[in-house]
Amino acid sequence: MRTPLIAGNWKMNGSHALVEAFGRAFADAALPDSLEVVMLPPFPYLEAARGALANVSVRLGAQTLNPSHAGAHTGEVSGGMLKEFGVDYVLVGHSERRELYRETDDDVYDRLLAALNAGLHPILCVGETLEARDAGHTNDVVLRQIGHALAPLEPEQRARVTIAYEPVWAIGTGRTATPEQAQEVMAAIREYQAGFDPGLAQAMRLLYGGSMNAANAAELLAQPDIDGGLVGGASLKVDDFLAICHSAR
Ligand SMILES: O=C(CO)COP(=O)(O)O
């Protein structure tokens, strides 16, 4: 069976105090072994997070990486640096990167490959805009994004990718996809994967993201094809994030 995964994407938020608060809370929380938890703070807090999480089974993630190995890329961070630091997971293709920083499907693929080559576990984010949903193009958009990123990969590489379905209209809006809406897209993603590799389709973890919170997590996570959550706003609140983690048992 697939191990549930709850990932907290802090985006450009947080502080040392918040890292410390999470460190204390996780130490007391007795998270079940059957659950994987990942914390993705901004780069400057990774060091503090590594210390605060040293004795708990929470893994570290980063929010982006540069596709190049090294070189003259002022302000950027490579996958190899993240790996050397002790990061396990990295987001690629988040809709905010696609929209605000103009990352195209090709850029997303380059980052995905760089993450895999560095030995990281990429979380590939996909999702449709409200316009696309209203026009009935949700699955087309999502499956195109996934196909563009995954089709060129070797099976062994594909097996290390987690997919996060994050409808753009649900991110930071308080408007969550209903469990049925999310499940419908997740099932389509798994079916699409099964067309390439049925075994991998069953093993691949699919996360939901978009206004997941302590109140709606259990119902979303109860859907058969939702294996976890990529949590934004609620991952900045210790009690809420822990409640979401406990919903994933
Ligand atoms: O973008 C998200 C996680 O990557 C979701 O953000 P919110 O949970 O704040 O809607």
Coordinates of N, CA and C and ligand atoms in Angstrom, one line a residue:
M1 N 0.8 -1.2 0.0 CA 0.0 0.0 0.0 C 0.9 1.3 0.0
R2 N 0.3 2.4 -0.4 CA 1.0 3.6 -0.5 C 1.1 4.3 0.9
T3 N 2.3 4.8 1.2 CA 2.4 5.5 2.5 C 1.9 6.9 2.4
P4 N 1.0 7.3 3.2 CA 0.5 8.7 3.1 C 1.6 9.7 3.3
L5 N 1.5 10.8 2.6 CA 2.5 11.9 2.8 C 1.8 13.2 3.0
I6 N 2.2 13.9 4.0 CA 1.7 15.3 4.2 C 2.9 16.2 4.2
A7 N 2.8 17.2 3.2 CA 3.9 18.1 3.0 C 3.5 19.5 3.3
G8 N 4.3 20.3 4.0 CA 3.9 21.7 4.4 C 4.8 22.6 3.6
N9 N 4.2 23.3 2.6 CA 4.9 24.2 1.7 C 4.7 25.6 2.3
W10 N 5.7 26.1 3.0 CA 5.6 27.4 3.7 C 5.6 28.6 2.7
K11 N 6.0 28.3 1.5 CA 6.1 29.4 0.5 C 7.1 30.5 1.1
M12 N 6.9 31.7 0.8 CA 7.8 32.7 1.3 C 7.3 33.3 2.7
N13 N 7.2 32.4 3.6 CA 6.6 32.7 5.0 C 7.5 32.0 6.0
G14 N 7.3 32.4 7.2 CA 7.9 31.7 8.3 C 9.0 32.5 9.0
S15 N 9.6 31.9 10.0 CA 10.6 32.6 10.9 C 11.3 31.5 11.6
H16 N 12.5 31.9 12.3 CA 13.1 30.9 13.1 C 12.2 30.5 14.3
A17 N 11.4 31.4 14.8 CA 10.5 31.0 15.9 C 9.5 30.0 15.5
L18 N 9.1 30.1 14.2 CA 8.1 29.1 13.8 C 8.8 27.7 13.6
V19 N 10.0 27.7 13.1 CA 10.7 26.5 12.9 C 10.9 25.8 14.3
E20 N 11.2 26.6 15.3 CA 11.4 26.1 16.7 C 10.1 25.5 17.2
A21 N 9.0 26.3 17.0 CA 7.7 25.8 17.5 C 7.3 24.5 16.8
F22 N 7.6 24.3 15.5 CA 7.3 23.0 14.9 C 8.2 21.9 15.5
G23 N 9.5 22.2 15.7 CA 10.4 21.2 16.3 C 9.8 20.7 17.6
R24 N 9.4 21.6 18.5 CA 8.9 21.2 19.8 C 7.6 20.4 19.6
A25 N 6.7 20.9 18.7 CA 5.4 20.2 18.5 C 5.6 18.8 17.9
F26 N 6.5 18.6 17.0 CA 6.7 17.3 16.4 C 7.3 16.4 17.4
A27 N 8.2 16.9 18.3 CA 8.8 16.1 19.3 C 7.7 15.5 20.2
D28 N 6.6 16.2 20.5 CA 5.6 15.8 21.4 C 4.4 15.1 20.6
A29 N 4.5 15.1 19.3 CA 3.2 14.7 18.6 C 3.0 13.2 18.4
A30 N 4.1 12.4 18.5 CA 4.0 11.0 18.3 C 3.3 10.7 17.0
L31 N 3.9 11.2 15.9 CA 3.3 10.9 14.6 C 3.4 9.4 14.3
P32 N 2.4 8.9 13.6 CA 2.5 7.4 13.3 C 3.6 7.1 12.3
D33 N 4.2 5.9 12.5 CA 5.2 5.5 11.5 C 4.7 5.3 10.1
S34 N 3.4 5.1 10.1 CA 2.7 4.8 8.8 C 2.6 6.1 7.9
L35 N 3.1 7.2 8.4 CA 2.9 8.5 7.7 C 4.2 9.1 7.5
E36 N 4.3 9.7 6.3 CA 5.6 10.5 6.0 C 5.2 12.0 6.1
V37 N 6.0 12.8 6.8 CA 5.7 14.2 6.9 C 7.0 15.0 6.3
V38 N 6.7 16.0 5.5 CA 7.8 16.8 5.0 C 7.6 18.2 5.2
M39 N 8.6 18.9 5.6 CA 8.5 20.4 5.9 C 9.3 21.1 4.8
L40 N 8.7 22.1 4.1 CA 9.4 22.8 3.1 C 9.4 24.3 3.4
P41 N 10.4 24.7 4.2 CA 10.5 26.1 4.5 C 11.3 26.8 3.5
P42 N 11.4 28.2 3.5 CA 12.3 28.9 2.6 C 13.7 28.5 2.9
F43 N 14.6 28.6 1.9 CA 16.0 28.2 2.0 C 16.7 28.7 3.3
P44 N 16.5 29.9 3.7 CA 17.3 30.4 4.9 C 16.9 29.6 6.2
Y45 N 15.7 29.0 6.2 CA 15.3 28.3 7.4 C 15.6 26.8 7.4
L46 N 16.2 26.3 6.3 CA 16.5 24.9 6.2 C 17.5 24.4 7.3
E47 N 18.5 25.2 7.5 CA 19.5 24.9 8.5 C 18.8 24.7 9.9
A48 N 18.0 25.7 10.2 CA 17.4 25.6 11.6 C 16.4 24.5 11.6
A49 N 15.7 24.2 10.5 CA 14.8 23.1 10.4 C 15.5 21.8 10.6
R50 N 16.6 21.7 10.0 CA 17.4 20.4 10.1 C 17.7 20.1 11.5
G51 N 18.1 21.2 12.3 CA 18.4 21.0 13.7 C 17.1 20.7 14.5
A52 N 16.1 21.5 14.2 CA 14.9 21.3 15.0 C 14.2 19.9 14.8
L53 N 14.4 19.4 13.6 CA 13.8 18.1 13.3 C 14.7 16.9 13.4
A54 N 15.9 17.1 13.9 CA 16.9 16.1 13.9 C 16.4 14.8 14.6
N55 N 15.6 14.9 15.6 CA 15.2 13.7 16.4 C 13.8 13.3 16.1
V56 N 13.2 13.8 15.1 CA 11.8 13.4 14.7 C 11.9 12.9 13.3
S57 N 10.8 12.2 12.9 CA 10.9 11.5 11.6 C 10.3 12.4 10.5
V58 N 10.5 13.7 10.6 CA 10.0 14.7 9.6 C 11.1 15.0 8.6
R59 N 10.8 14.9 7.3 CA 11.9 15.1 6.4 C 11.9 16.6 5.9
L60 N 13.0 16.9 5.3 CA 13.1 18.3 4.8 C 12.9 18.4 3.3
G61 N 12.2 19.4 2.9 CA 12.0 19.6 1.4 C 12.4 21.1 1.1
A62 N 12.6 21.3 -0.2 CA 12.9 22.7 -0.7 C 11.8 23.0 -1.7
Q63 N 11.6 24.3 -2.0 CA 10.5 24.7 -2.8 C 10.8 24.8 -4.3
T64 N 12.1 24.9 -4.6 CA 12.5 24.9 -6.0 C 13.9 24.6 -6.1
L65 N 14.4 24.4 -7.3 CA 15.9 24.3 -7.6 C 16.1 24.8 -9.0
N66 N 17.4 25.1 -9.2 CA 17.8 25.5 -10.5 C 18.1 24.2 -11.3
P67 N 17.8 24.2 -12.6 CA 18.1 23.0 -13.4 C 19.6 22.7 -13.7
S68 N 20.4 23.7 -13.5 CA 21.8 23.5 -13.7 C 22.5 22.9 -12.5
H69 N 23.6 22.3 -12.8 CA 24.4 21.6 -11.7 C 25.2 22.6 -10.9
A70 N 25.7 23.6 -11.6 CA 26.5 24.7 -10.9 C 26.8 25.7 -11.9
G71 N 27.4 26.9 -11.5 CA 27.8 27.9 -12.4 C 27.3 29.3 -12.1
A72 N 27.4 30.1 -13.1 CA 27.1 31.5 -12.9 C 25.5 31.8 -13.0
H73 N 24.9 31.4 -11.9 CA 23.4 31.6 -11.8 C 23.1 32.3 -10.5
T74 N 23.4 33.6 -10.4 CA 23.3 34.4 -9.2 C 21.9 34.2 -8.6
G75 N 21.9 33.9 -7.3 CA 20.7 33.7 -6.5 C 20.0 32.4 -6.6
E76 N 20.6 31.4 -7.3 CA 20.0 30.1 -7.5 C 20.6 29.1 -6.6
V77 N 19.9 27.9 -6.5 CA 20.4 26.8 -5.7 C 20.2 25.5 -6.5
S78 N 21.3 24.7 -6.5 CA 21.2 23.5 -7.3 C 20.7 22.3 -6.5
G79 N 20.2 21.3 -7.3 CA 19.8 20.0 -6.6 C 20.9 19.4 -5.8
G80 N 22.1 19.4 -6.4 CA 23.2 18.8 -5.7 C 23.5 19.4 -4.3
M81 N 23.3 20.7 -4.3 CA 23.5 21.5 -3.0 C 22.4 21.1 -2.0
L82 N 21.2 20.9 -2.5 CA 20.1 20.6 -1.6 C 20.3 19.1 -1.1
K83 N 20.8 18.3 -1.9 CA 21.0 16.9 -1.5 C 22.1 16.8 -0.5
E84 N 23.2 17.5 -0.8 CA 24.3 17.5 0.1 C 23.9 18.1 1.5
F85 N 23.0 19.0 1.5 CA 22.6 19.6 2.7 C 21.7 18.7 3.6
G86 N 21.0 17.7 2.9 CA 20.2 16.8 3.6 C 18.7 16.9 3.3
V87 N 18.4 17.6 2.2 CA 17.1 17.7 1.7 C 16.7 16.5 1.0
D88 N 15.5 16.0 1.2 CA 15.0 14.8 0.5 C 14.1 15.1 -0.7
Y89 N 13.2 16.1 -0.4 CA 12.1 16.4 -1.4 C 12.3 17.8 -2.0
V90 N 11.8 18.0 -3.2 CA 11.8 19.3 -3.8 C 10.6 19.5 -4.7
L91 N 9.9 20.6 -4.6 CA 8.8 20.9 -5.4 C 9.3 21.3 -6.8
V92 N 8.6 20.9 -7.8 CA 8.8 21.4 -9.2 C 7.4 21.7 -9.8
G93 N 7.3 22.8 -10.6 CA 6.1 23.1 -11.3 C 5.0 23.6 -10.5
H94 N 5.3 24.2 -9.3 CA 4.2 24.8 -8.5 C 3.6 25.9 -9.3
S95 N 2.3 26.0 -9.2 CA 1.6 27.0 -10.1 C 2.1 28.4 -9.9
E96 N 2.6 28.7 -8.6 CA 3.1 30.1 -8.4 C 4.4 30.2 -9.2
R97 N 5.2 29.2 -9.3 CA 6.4 29.3 -10.2 C 6.0 29.4 -11.6
R98 N 5.0 28.6 -12.0 CA 4.6 28.7 -13.4 C 4.1 30.1 -13.8
E99 N 3.3 30.6 -12.9 CA 2.6 31.9 -13.2 C 3.5 33.1 -12.9
L100 N 4.1 33.2 -11.7 CA 4.8 34.4 -11.3 C 6.2 34.4 -11.9
Y101 N 6.8 33.3 -12.1 CA 8.2 33.2 -12.6 C 8.3 32.6 -14.0
R102 N 7.1 32.5 -14.7 CA 7.0 32.1 -16.1 C 7.7 30.7 -16.4
E103 N 7.6 29.8 -15.4 CA 8.2 28.5 -15.7 C 7.3 27.7 -16.7
T104 N 7.8 27.3 -17.8 CA 7.1 26.6 -18.8 C 7.1 25.1 -18.5
D105 N 6.4 24.3 -19.2 CA 6.4 22.9 -19.1 C 7.9 22.4 -19.3
D106 N 8.6 23.0 -20.3 CA 10.0 22.6 -20.5 C 10.9 22.9 -19.3
D107 N 10.6 24.1 -18.7 CA 11.4 24.4 -17.5 C 11.1 23.4 -16.4
V108 N 9.9 23.1 -16.3 CA 9.5 22.1 -15.2 C 10.2 20.8 -15.4
Y109 N 10.2 20.3 -16.7 CA 10.8 19.1 -17.0 C 12.3 19.1 -16.6
D110 N 13.0 20.2 -17.0 CA 14.4 20.4 -16.7 C 14.7 20.3 -15.2
R111 N 13.8 21.0 -14.4 CA 14.0 20.9 -13.0 C 13.7 19.5 -12.4
L112 N 12.7 18.9 -13.0 CA 12.4 17.5 -12.5 C 13.6 16.6 -12.7
L113 N 14.2 16.7 -13.9 CA 15.3 15.9 -14.3 C 16.5 16.2 -13.4
A114 N 16.7 17.5 -13.1 CA 17.8 17.9 -12.3 C 17.6 17.3 -10.9
A115 N 16.4 17.4 -10.4 CA 16.1 16.8 -9.0 C 16.4 15.4 -9.0
L116 N 16.0 14.6 -10.0 CA 16.2 13.2 -10.1 C 17.7 12.9 -10.2
N117 N 18.4 13.6 -11.0 CA 19.8 13.4 -11.2 C 20.6 13.7 -9.9
A118 N 20.1 14.6 -9.1 CA 20.7 14.9 -7.8 C 20.3 13.9 -6.7
G119 N 19.4 13.0 -7.0 CA 19.0 12.0 -6.0 C 17.9 12.5 -5.1
L120 N 17.2 13.5 -5.5 CA 16.1 14.0 -4.7 C 14.8 13.4 -5.1
H121 N 13.8 13.5 -4.3 CA 12.5 13.1 -4.6 C 11.6 14.3 -5.1
P122 N 11.4 14.5 -6.3 CA 10.6 15.6 -6.8 C 9.1 15.4 -6.5
I123 N 8.5 16.5 -6.1 CA 7.0 16.5 -6.1 C 6.5 17.4 -7.2
L124 N 6.0 16.8 -8.2 CA 5.6 17.5 -9.4 C 4.2 18.1 -9.2
C125 N 4.1 19.4 -9.3 CA 2.8 20.1 -9.1 C 2.1 20.3 -10.4
V126 N 0.8 20.0 -10.5 CA 0.0 20.3 -11.7 C -1.4 20.8 -11.2
G127 N -2.0 21.4 -12.2 CA -3.4 21.9 -11.8 C -3.9 22.9 -12.8
E128 N -5.2 22.9 -12.9 CA -5.9 23.8 -13.9 C -6.3 25.1 -13.3
T129 N -6.4 26.1 -14.2 CA -7.0 27.4 -13.8 C -8.5 27.3 -13.7
L130 N -9.2 28.3 -13.2 CA -10.6 28.3 -13.1 C -11.2 28.3 -14.5
E131 N -10.6 29.1 -15.4 CA -11.0 29.2 -16.8 C -11.0 27.8 -17.5
A132 N -9.9 27.1 -17.2 CA -9.8 25.7 -17.9 C -10.9 24.8 -17.3
R133 N -11.1 24.9 -16.0 CA -12.1 24.0 -15.4 C -13.5 24.4 -16.0
D134 N -13.8 25.6 -16.0 CA -15.1 26.0 -16.5 C -15.3 25.6 -17.9
A135 N -14.2 25.6 -18.7 CA -14.3 25.2 -20.1 C -14.3 23.7 -20.3
G136 N -14.2 23.0 -19.1 CA -14.2 21.5 -19.2 C -12.9 20.9 -19.6
H137 N -11.8 21.6 -19.4 CA -10.5 21.2 -19.8 C -9.6 20.7 -18.7
T138 N -10.2 20.4 -17.5 CA -9.4 20.1 -16.4 C -8.4 18.9 -16.7
N139 N -9.0 17.8 -17.1 CA -8.1 16.6 -17.3 C -7.1 16.8 -18.4
D140 N -7.5 17.5 -19.4 CA -6.6 17.8 -20.6 C -5.4 18.5 -20.0
V141 N -5.6 19.6 -19.2 CA -4.5 20.4 -18.7 C -3.6 19.6 -17.8
V142 N -4.2 18.9 -16.9 CA -3.4 18.2 -15.9 C -2.6 17.1 -16.5
L143 N -3.3 16.3 -17.4 CA -2.6 15.2 -18.0 C -1.5 15.7 -19.0
R144 N -1.7 16.8 -19.6 CA -0.7 17.4 -20.5 C 0.5 17.8 -19.7
Q145 N 0.3 18.4 -18.5 CA 1.4 18.8 -17.7 C 2.2 17.6 -17.2
I146 N 1.5 16.6 -16.8 CA 2.1 15.3 -16.3 C 2.9 14.6 -17.5
G147 N 2.2 14.5 -18.6 CA 2.8 13.8 -19.7 C 4.1 14.5 -20.2
H148 N 4.1 15.8 -20.2 CA 5.3 16.6 -20.6 C 6.4 16.3 -19.7
A149 N 6.1 16.2 -18.4 CA 7.2 16.0 -17.4 C 7.7 14.6 -17.3
L150 N 6.7 13.7 -17.4 CA 7.1 12.3 -17.1 C 7.4 11.4 -18.3
A151 N 6.8 11.7 -19.5 CA 7.0 10.8 -20.6 C 8.5 10.5 -21.0
P152 N 9.4 11.6 -20.9 CA 10.7 11.3 -21.3 C 11.5 10.5 -20.3
L153 N 11.0 10.3 -19.1 CA 11.8 9.7 -18.0 C 11.9 8.2 -18.1
E154 N 13.0 7.7 -17.6 CA 13.1 6.2 -17.4 C 12.1 5.7 -16.4
P155 N 11.7 4.5 -16.4 CA 10.7 4.0 -15.4 C 11.3 4.1 -14.0
E156 N 12.6 3.9 -13.8 CA 13.2 4.0 -12.4 C 13.0 5.5 -11.9
Q157 N 13.2 6.4 -12.9 CA 13.1 7.9 -12.5 C 11.6 8.2 -12.2
R158 N 10.7 7.7 -13.0 CA 9.3 8.0 -12.8 C 8.8 7.5 -11.4
A159 N 9.4 6.4 -11.0 CA 9.0 5.8 -9.7 C 9.4 6.7 -8.5
R160 N 10.3 7.6 -8.8 CA 10.7 8.5 -7.6 C 9.9 9.8 -7.6
V161 N 8.9 10.0 -8.5 CA 8.2 11.2 -8.6 C 6.8 11.1 -7.8
T162 N 6.5 12.1 -7.0 CA 5.2 12.2 -6.4 C 4.5 13.3 -7.1
I163 N 3.2 13.1 -7.4 CA 2.4 14.1 -8.1 C 1.5 14.8 -7.1
A164 N 1.5 16.2 -7.2 CA 0.5 16.9 -6.4 C -0.5 17.6 -7.3
Y165 N -1.7 17.3 -7.2 CA -2.7 18.0 -7.9 C -3.2 19.2 -7.1
E166 N -3.0 20.3 -7.7 CA -3.3 21.6 -7.0 C -4.1 22.5 -7.9
P167 N -5.5 22.4 -7.9 CA -6.2 23.3 -8.8 C -5.9 24.7 -8.4
V168 N -5.5 25.5 -9.4 CA -5.0 26.9 -9.2 C -6.1 27.7 -8.5
W169 N -7.4 27.5 -8.8 CA -8.4 28.2 -8.2 C -8.7 27.9 -6.7
A170 N -8.0 26.8 -6.2 CA -8.2 26.4 -4.8 C -7.0 26.9 -4.0
I171 N -6.0 27.4 -4.6 CA -4.7 27.7 -3.8 C -4.9 29.1 -3.2
G172 N -4.8 29.1 -1.9 CA -4.8 30.3 -1.1 C -6.1 31.0 -1.2
T173 N -7.2 30.4 -1.7 CA -8.5 31.1 -1.8 C -9.5 30.7 -0.8
G174 N -9.2 29.7 0.0 CA -10.2 29.1 0.9 C -11.3 28.3 0.2
R175 N -11.1 28.2 -1.1 CA -12.1 27.4 -1.9 C -11.5 26.1 -2.2
T176 N -11.8 25.1 -1.4 CA -11.2 23.8 -1.6 C -12.0 23.0 -2.7
A177 N -11.3 22.2 -3.5 CA -12.0 21.3 -4.4 C -12.8 20.3 -3.5
T178 N -14.0 19.9 -3.9 CA -14.7 19.0 -3.1 C -14.0 17.6 -3.2
P179 N -14.2 16.8 -2.2 CA -13.5 15.5 -2.2 C -13.8 14.8 -3.6
E180 N -15.0 14.9 -4.1 CA -15.4 14.2 -5.3 C -14.6 14.8 -6.5
Q181 N -14.5 16.2 -6.5 CA -13.8 16.8 -7.6 C -12.3 16.4 -7.6
A182 N -11.8 16.4 -6.4 CA -10.3 16.0 -6.3 C -10.2 14.6 -6.7
Q183 N -11.0 13.7 -6.2 CA -10.9 12.3 -6.5 C -11.0 12.0 -8.0
E184 N -11.9 12.7 -8.6 CA -12.2 12.5 -10.1 C -10.9 12.7 -10.9
V185 N -10.2 13.8 -10.5 CA -8.9 14.2 -11.2 C -7.8 13.2 -10.9
M186 N -7.8 12.8 -9.6 CA -6.7 11.9 -9.1 C -6.9 10.5 -9.8
A187 N -8.1 10.1 -10.0 CA -8.4 8.8 -10.6 C -8.0 8.9 -12.1
A188 N -8.2 10.0 -12.7 CA -7.8 10.2 -14.1 C -6.3 10.2 -14.2
I189 N -5.6 10.8 -13.3 CA -4.1 10.7 -13.3 C -3.6 9.3 -13.2
R190 N -4.2 8.6 -12.2 CA -3.8 7.2 -12.0 C -4.1 6.3 -13.3
E191 N -5.2 6.6 -13.8 CA -5.6 5.8 -15.0 C -4.6 6.1 -16.2
Y192 N -4.3 7.4 -16.3 CA -3.3 7.8 -17.3 C -2.0 7.1 -17.1
Q193 N -1.5 7.1 -15.9 CA -0.2 6.4 -15.6 C -0.3 4.9 -15.9
A194 N -1.5 4.3 -15.6 CA -1.6 2.9 -15.8 C -1.5 2.6 -17.3
G195 N -1.7 3.5 -18.2 CA -1.5 3.3 -19.6 C 0.0 3.1 -19.9
F196 N 0.9 3.6 -19.1 CA 2.3 3.4 -19.3 C 2.8 2.2 -18.5
D197 N 2.3 2.1 -17.2 CA 2.9 1.2 -16.3 C 1.9 0.9 -15.2
P198 N 1.1 -0.1 -15.3 CA 0.1 -0.3 -14.2 C 0.6 -0.5 -12.8
G199 N 1.8 -1.1 -12.7 CA 2.4 -1.3 -11.4 C 2.7 0.0 -10.8
L200 N 3.4 0.9 -11.6 CA 3.8 2.2 -11.1 C 2.5 3.0 -10.8
A201 N 1.5 2.9 -11.6 CA 0.3 3.7 -11.3 C -0.3 3.4 -9.9
Q202 N -0.2 2.2 -9.5 CA -0.7 1.8 -8.2 C 0.2 2.2 -7.1
A203 N 1.5 2.3 -7.4 CA 2.5 2.7 -6.4 C 2.7 4.2 -6.2
M204 N 2.4 4.9 -7.3 CA 2.6 6.4 -7.3 C 1.7 7.1 -6.3
R205 N 2.4 8.0 -5.5 CA 1.6 8.8 -4.5 C 1.0 10.0 -5.2
L206 N -0.2 10.3 -4.9 CA -0.9 11.5 -5.5 C -1.4 12.3 -4.3
L207 N -0.9 13.6 -4.3 CA -1.3 14.5 -3.2 C -2.3 15.5 -3.7
Y208 N -3.2 15.9 -2.8 CA -4.1 17.0 -3.1 C -3.5 18.3 -2.4
G209 N -3.6 19.4 -3.1 CA -3.3 20.7 -2.5 C -4.2 21.8 -3.0
G210 N -4.5 22.7 -2.1 CA -5.4 23.8 -2.4 C -6.4 24.0 -1.2
S211 N -6.0 24.9 -0.3 CA -6.9 25.2 0.8 C -7.2 24.0 1.7
M212 N -6.3 23.0 1.7 CA -6.5 21.9 2.7 C -6.3 22.5 4.1
N213 N -7.2 22.1 5.0 CA -7.1 22.6 6.4 C -7.5 21.5 7.3
A214 N -7.5 21.8 8.6 CA -7.7 20.8 9.7 C -9.2 20.3 9.5
A215 N -10.1 21.2 9.0 CA -11.5 20.8 9.0 C -11.8 19.9 7.7
N216 N -11.1 20.1 6.6 CA -11.5 19.3 5.4 C -10.5 18.2 5.1
A217 N -9.4 18.1 5.8 CA -8.4 17.1 5.4 C -8.9 15.7 5.4
A218 N -9.6 15.3 6.5 CA -10.0 13.9 6.7 C -10.8 13.4 5.5
E219 N -11.7 14.3 5.1 CA -12.6 13.9 4.0 C -11.9 13.8 2.7
L220 N -11.0 14.7 2.4 CA -10.2 14.6 1.2 C -9.3 13.4 1.2
L221 N -8.6 13.2 2.4 CA -7.7 12.1 2.5 C -8.3 10.7 2.5
A222 N -9.6 10.7 2.7 CA -10.4 9.4 2.7 C -10.7 8.9 1.3
Q223 N -10.4 9.8 0.3 CA -10.7 9.4 -1.1 C -9.7 8.3 -1.5
P224 N -10.1 7.4 -2.3 CA -9.2 6.2 -2.6 C -8.0 6.6 -3.3
D225 N -8.0 7.6 -4.2 CA -6.8 8.0 -4.9 C -6.0 9.1 -4.4
I226 N -6.4 9.6 -3.2 CA -5.7 10.8 -2.6 C -4.8 10.2 -1.5
D227 N -3.5 10.3 -1.7 CA -2.5 9.7 -0.8 C -1.9 10.6 0.2
G228 N -2.3 11.9 0.2 CA -1.7 12.9 1.1 C -2.0 14.3 0.6
G229 N -1.4 15.2 1.3 CA -1.7 16.6 1.0 C -0.4 17.5 0.8
L230 N -0.5 18.5 0.0 CA 0.5 19.5 -0.1 C -0.2 20.8 0.5
V231 N 0.2 21.2 1.7 CA -0.5 22.1 2.4 C 0.2 23.5 2.4
G232 N -0.5 24.5 2.1 CA 0.1 25.9 2.1 C -0.2 26.6 3.4
G233 N -1.2 27.4 3.4 CA -1.5 28.3 4.6 C -1.6 27.5 5.9
A234 N -2.2 26.4 5.9 CA -2.4 25.7 7.2 C -1.1 25.0 7.7
S235 N -0.1 25.0 6.8 CA 1.2 24.4 7.3 C 2.0 25.4 8.1
L236 N 1.5 26.6 8.2 CA 2.1 27.6 9.0 C 1.5 27.7 10.4
K237 N 0.5 26.9 10.7 CA -0.1 26.9 12.0 C 0.1 25.5 12.6
V238 N 0.8 25.5 13.7 CA 1.3 24.2 14.3 C 0.1 23.3 14.5
D239 N -0.9 23.8 15.2 CA -2.0 22.9 15.6 C -2.7 22.3 14.4
D240 N -2.9 23.2 13.4 CA -3.7 22.8 12.2 C -2.9 21.8 11.4
F241 N -1.6 22.0 11.3 CA -0.8 21.1 10.5 C -0.7 19.7 11.2
L242 N -0.6 19.7 12.5 CA -0.6 18.5 13.2 C -1.9 17.8 13.0
A243 N -3.0 18.5 13.1 CA -4.3 17.9 12.9 C -4.4 17.3 11.5
I244 N -3.9 17.9 10.5 CA -3.9 17.4 9.2 C -3.1 16.1 9.1
C245 N -1.9 16.1 9.8 CA -1.1 14.9 9.8 C -1.9 13.7 10.4
H246 N -2.6 14.0 11.5 CA -3.3 13.0 12.2 C -4.5 12.5 11.4
S247 N -5.0 13.4 10.5 CA -6.2 13.0 9.7 C -5.7 11.9 8.7
A248 N -4.4 11.8 8.4 CA -3.9 11.0 7.3 C -3.6 9.6 7.8
R249 N -3.9 9.3 9.0 CA -3.6 7.9 9.5 C -4.3 6.9 8.7
Ligands
LIG1 O1 -0.1 25.9 -3.0 C1 -0.4 25.2 -2.1 C2 0.6 24.2 -1.5 O2 1.7 24.1 -2.4 C3 -1.7 25.3 -1.4 O3 -1.7 26.5 -0.7 P1 -3.0 26.7 0.3 O4 -3.1 25.5 1.2 O5 -2.6 28.0 1.1 O6 -4.2 26.9 -0.5

